[in-house]
Amino acid sequence: MSLLLAIPAKAQTDAQIQARLALATAYLHAELFSLAMLETDQVLTLSPQLPEAFGLKAVIYQKQGRLALAGSFFQKASHLAPRSAQIAHNWGVFECEQGLFESAFLKFELAQRHSEGLERDKSLWMWGICLLQNQQWEAAHLKMNESFQRQPSFISEALVLASLKIQLGRDAEAEKILDKVNDSPSVSAQSLWLSVQLAQRQNQAVKKNHWGKMLGLLFSNSVQWRAYQVEASYD
């Protein structure tokens, strides 16, 4: 007598679908678009009306520059799953890239409304990035700042927010973010150079020298270090 339980056919199919979706997504991240499309099409043979598969095809077409097809498949996916946060988020990113800002804002609003935690804040951050591209500085700041306050793990992206705060005259807030960036693995020549410029703007000579020394130690081959040396020679 076998002790193995038979797996229902539907469960087997569902497992295959999830496995192929995961593989297609991995291929997409690796920029192996043909393989990603092949796996996604295999999913659609198993489940012809699966919104996640249509949404994935849309992103693949987007990455391939086949924009009309991408838009068409985003529409199909959204029609099948009008409250899908993932589909709305990806569609918002696509529309923002095409300069369809007002429509993109609606997608991000839907995405963050129907998600929570990290996924919600990712959509909120991208909503802010899209507002930034549309030169809506204050609105962009509100979205990105709210997202960053809840998700300190966004530190690798925080340079954009720090730059925006400086543009809006929120120097003290920008300084706090840059201090965190420079004290993290996300430190870069750009973050240190921005800190140097901000310290100079605030007449903080000690802090300017501190960030300048770090710039030389960590990024001695950078354009920013050469610019710092030129600026220091004039000082």
Short mmCIF file of C-alpha atoms in Angstrom, two decimals:
data_model
loop_
_atom_site.label_atom_id
_atom_site.label_comp_id
_atom_site.label_asym_id
_atom_site.label_seq_id
_atom_site.Cartn_x
_atom_site.Cartn_y
_atom_site.Cartn_z
CA MET A 1 0.00 0.00 0.00
CA SER A 2 1.39 3.40 -1.00
CA LEU A 3 1.56 6.10 1.64
CA LEU A 4 1.75 8.83 -1.03
CA LEU A 5 -1.34 10.95 -1.52
CA ALA A 6 -2.48 11.70 -5.05
CA ILE A 7 -2.20 15.41 -5.88
CA PRO A 8 -5.42 16.76 -7.43
CA ALA A 9 -5.09 17.79 -11.07
CA LYS A 10 -6.03 21.41 -10.32
CA ALA A 11 -3.36 21.63 -7.63
CA GLN A 12 -0.80 20.26 -10.06
CA THR A 13 -1.83 22.84 -12.67
CA ASP A 14 -1.72 25.68 -10.15
CA ALA A 15 1.77 24.62 -9.09
CA GLN A 16 2.93 24.56 -12.71
CA ILE A 17 1.47 28.03 -13.29
CA GLN A 18 3.22 29.51 -10.26
CA ALA A 19 6.51 27.85 -11.17
CA ARG A 20 6.37 29.13 -14.75
CA LEU A 21 5.40 32.64 -13.63
CA ALA A 22 8.35 32.67 -11.25
CA LEU A 23 10.68 31.44 -14.00
CA ALA A 24 9.33 34.00 -16.48
CA THR A 25 9.89 36.76 -13.92
CA ALA A 26 13.45 35.57 -13.32
CA TYR A 27 14.12 35.59 -17.07
CA LEU A 28 12.65 39.10 -17.26
CA HIS A 29 14.98 40.39 -14.52
CA ALA A 30 17.90 38.77 -16.37
CA GLU A 31 16.76 40.56 -19.58
CA LEU A 32 16.22 37.23 -21.33
CA PHE A 33 13.03 38.51 -22.87
CA SER A 34 12.41 35.73 -25.40
CA LEU A 35 12.62 33.08 -22.69
CA ALA A 36 10.43 35.17 -20.39
CA MET A 37 7.81 35.43 -23.14
CA LEU A 38 7.99 31.70 -23.84
CA GLU A 39 7.33 30.83 -20.21
CA THR A 40 4.50 33.38 -19.99
CA ASP A 41 2.85 31.92 -23.09
CA GLN A 42 3.11 28.47 -21.49
CA VAL A 43 1.24 29.86 -18.49
CA LEU A 44 -1.50 31.15 -20.79
CA THR A 45 -1.92 27.71 -22.35
CA LEU A 46 -2.65 26.42 -18.84
CA SER A 47 -4.78 29.40 -17.80
CA PRO A 48 -5.84 31.50 -20.82
CA GLN A 49 -7.43 34.29 -18.77
CA LEU A 50 -4.83 34.72 -16.06
CA PRO A 51 -4.40 38.48 -15.45
CA GLU A 52 -0.91 38.08 -13.95
CA ALA A 53 0.29 36.47 -17.19
CA PHE A 54 -1.15 39.29 -19.31
CA GLY A 55 0.47 41.81 -16.99
CA LEU A 56 3.80 40.04 -17.30
CA LYS A 57 3.55 40.00 -21.09
CA ALA A 58 2.87 43.74 -20.97
CA VAL A 59 6.09 44.35 -19.01
CA ILE A 60 8.08 42.15 -21.38
CA TYR A 61 6.77 44.08 -24.39
CA GLN A 62 7.57 47.31 -22.55
CA LYS A 63 11.17 46.22 -22.02
CA GLN A 64 11.41 45.25 -25.69
CA GLY A 65 10.21 48.70 -26.73
CA ARG A 66 7.01 47.29 -28.26
CA LEU A 67 4.91 49.96 -26.62
CA ALA A 68 1.59 49.50 -28.40
CA LEU A 69 1.52 45.82 -27.46
CA ALA A 70 2.53 46.66 -23.90
CA GLY A 71 -0.35 49.10 -23.55
CA SER A 72 -2.79 46.59 -25.04
CA PHE A 73 -1.77 43.83 -22.62
CA PHE A 74 -1.88 46.16 -19.63
CA GLN A 75 -5.46 46.95 -20.59
CA LYS A 76 -6.32 43.23 -20.86
CA ALA A 77 -4.72 42.49 -17.51
CA SER A 78 -6.47 45.38 -15.78
CA HIS A 79 -9.83 44.43 -17.27
CA LEU A 80 -9.49 40.95 -15.75
CA ALA A 81 -8.15 42.21 -12.39
CA PRO A 82 -9.18 45.85 -11.92
CA ARG A 83 -8.00 45.90 -8.28
CA SER A 84 -4.63 44.24 -8.80
CA ALA A 85 -2.01 46.43 -7.13
CA GLN A 86 0.82 44.79 -9.06
CA ILE A 87 -0.77 45.34 -12.46
CA ALA A 88 -1.73 48.92 -11.59
CA HIS A 89 1.79 49.67 -10.34
CA ASN A 90 3.50 48.32 -13.45
CA TRP A 91 1.01 50.08 -15.72
CA GLY A 92 1.66 53.32 -13.85
CA VAL A 93 5.42 52.95 -14.41
CA PHE A 94 4.78 52.33 -18.11
CA GLU A 95 2.49 55.34 -18.50
CA CYS A 96 4.87 57.60 -16.60
CA GLU A 97 7.66 56.60 -19.00
CA GLN A 98 5.38 57.61 -21.88
CA GLY A 99 4.63 60.98 -20.30
CA LEU A 100 1.00 60.06 -19.57
CA PHE A 101 1.31 61.55 -16.12
CA GLU A 102 -2.29 62.08 -15.03
CA SER A 103 -3.25 58.56 -16.05
CA ALA A 104 -0.14 57.17 -14.32
CA PHE A 105 -1.04 59.00 -11.09
CA LEU A 106 -4.41 57.23 -11.07
CA LYS A 107 -2.67 53.85 -11.46
CA PHE A 108 -0.31 54.54 -8.56
CA GLU A 109 -3.20 55.75 -6.39
CA LEU A 110 -5.05 52.48 -7.07
CA ALA A 111 -1.91 50.40 -6.48
CA GLN A 112 -1.15 51.91 -3.08
CA ARG A 113 -4.83 51.75 -2.06
CA HIS A 114 -5.00 47.99 -2.72
CA SER A 115 -1.66 47.03 -1.20
CA GLU A 116 0.08 47.36 2.14
CA GLY A 117 3.51 47.40 3.70
CA LEU A 118 6.51 47.41 1.40
CA GLU A 119 4.46 47.01 -1.80
CA ARG A 120 2.27 49.99 -0.91
CA ASP A 121 5.30 52.15 -0.22
CA LYS A 122 6.98 51.11 -3.46
CA SER A 123 3.95 52.42 -5.34
CA LEU A 124 3.91 55.58 -3.25
CA TRP A 125 7.61 56.15 -4.02
CA MET A 126 7.11 55.63 -7.75
CA TRP A 127 4.13 57.97 -7.64
CA GLY A 128 6.50 60.56 -6.19
CA ILE A 129 9.11 59.87 -8.88
CA CYS A 130 6.45 60.34 -11.55
CA LEU A 131 5.31 63.62 -9.96
CA LEU A 132 8.96 64.68 -9.96
CA GLN A 133 9.22 64.00 -13.68
CA ASN A 134 6.13 66.15 -14.14
CA GLN A 135 7.83 68.93 -12.13
CA GLN A 136 5.27 68.81 -9.32
CA TRP A 137 7.94 69.30 -6.68
CA GLU A 138 5.88 69.67 -3.51
CA ALA A 139 3.53 66.82 -4.35
CA ALA A 140 6.49 64.60 -5.22
CA HIS A 141 8.13 65.46 -1.90
CA LEU A 142 5.01 64.51 0.07
CA LYS A 143 4.73 61.06 -1.55
CA MET A 144 8.42 60.19 -1.43
CA ASN A 145 8.93 61.51 2.09
CA GLU A 146 5.96 59.52 3.42
CA SER A 147 7.27 56.38 1.74
CA PHE A 148 10.83 56.88 3.01
CA GLN A 149 9.70 57.49 6.59
CA ARG A 150 8.07 54.05 6.65
CA GLN A 151 10.74 52.26 4.63
CA PRO A 152 14.30 53.18 5.69
CA SER A 153 15.41 50.29 3.43
CA PHE A 154 14.82 52.72 0.53
CA ILE A 155 18.13 54.33 1.53
CA SER A 156 19.69 53.31 -1.80
CA GLU A 157 17.13 55.52 -3.57
CA ALA A 158 17.16 58.35 -1.05
CA LEU A 159 19.57 60.58 -2.96
CA VAL A 160 16.68 61.66 -5.18
CA LEU A 161 14.66 62.70 -2.15
CA ALA A 162 17.63 64.53 -0.59
CA SER A 163 18.18 66.47 -3.81
CA LEU A 164 14.50 67.38 -3.93
CA LYS A 165 14.59 68.60 -0.31
CA ILE A 166 17.55 70.84 -1.14
CA GLN A 167 15.66 72.22 -4.14
CA LEU A 168 12.72 72.99 -1.84
CA GLY A 169 14.96 74.66 0.75
CA ARG A 170 14.59 71.87 3.33
CA ASP A 171 18.33 71.75 3.98
CA ALA A 172 18.20 70.29 7.50
CA GLU A 173 16.00 67.41 6.35
CA ALA A 174 18.25 66.79 3.35
CA GLU A 175 21.29 66.78 5.63
CA LYS A 176 19.79 64.04 7.83
CA ILE A 177 19.10 61.83 4.81
CA LEU A 178 22.56 62.38 3.34
CA ASP A 179 24.19 61.58 6.68
CA LYS A 180 22.34 58.24 6.68
CA VAL A 181 23.27 57.51 3.08
CA ASN A 182 26.93 58.31 3.65
CA ASP A 183 26.98 56.05 6.70
CA SER A 184 25.50 53.12 4.75
CA PRO A 185 26.63 50.70 2.02
CA SER A 186 24.76 52.98 -0.41
CA VAL A 187 27.36 55.75 -0.02
CA SER A 188 28.51 57.03 -3.40
CA ALA A 189 30.61 59.77 -4.92
CA GLN A 190 27.34 61.55 -5.73
CA SER A 191 26.04 61.43 -2.15
CA LEU A 192 29.33 62.67 -0.71
CA TRP A 193 29.60 65.44 -3.30
CA LEU A 194 26.05 66.55 -2.53
CA SER A 195 26.93 66.58 1.16
CA VAL A 196 29.98 68.73 0.42
CA GLN A 197 27.84 71.21 -1.52
CA LEU A 198 25.19 71.30 1.20
CA ALA A 199 27.79 71.84 3.94
CA GLN A 200 29.27 74.71 1.97
CA ARG A 201 25.83 76.22 1.49
CA GLN A 202 25.27 76.01 5.27
CA ASN A 203 28.76 77.35 6.10
CA GLN A 204 29.72 74.10 7.83
CA ALA A 205 33.45 74.04 7.12
CA VAL A 206 34.25 71.10 9.40
CA LYS A 207 31.55 68.94 7.87
CA LYS A 208 32.54 69.96 4.36
CA ASN A 209 36.13 68.85 5.02
CA HIS A 210 34.93 65.59 6.56
CA TRP A 211 32.87 64.62 3.53
CA GLY A 212 35.65 65.81 1.23
CA LYS A 213 38.15 63.50 2.93
CA MET A 214 35.74 60.56 2.63
CA LEU A 215 35.28 61.38 -1.04
CA GLY A 216 39.02 61.18 -1.58
CA LEU A 217 39.39 57.98 0.43
CA LEU A 218 36.51 56.07 -1.14
CA PHE A 219 36.25 57.51 -4.65
CA SER A 220 39.63 58.95 -5.58
CA ASN A 221 39.05 58.24 -9.30
CA SER A 222 35.68 59.98 -9.44
CA VAL A 223 34.73 63.15 -11.27
CA GLN A 224 33.37 64.45 -7.96
CA TRP A 225 36.75 64.10 -6.24
CA ARG A 226 38.48 65.99 -9.02
CA ALA A 227 35.85 68.73 -8.76
CA TYR A 228 36.36 68.88 -5.00
CA GLN A 229 40.11 69.29 -5.44
CA VAL A 230 39.60 72.13 -7.92
CA GLU A 231 37.13 73.82 -5.58
CA ALA A 232 39.46 73.35 -2.60
CA SER A 233 42.33 74.97 -4.47
CA TYR A 234 40.20 78.09 -4.96
CA ASP A 235 39.27 78.09 -1.28
#
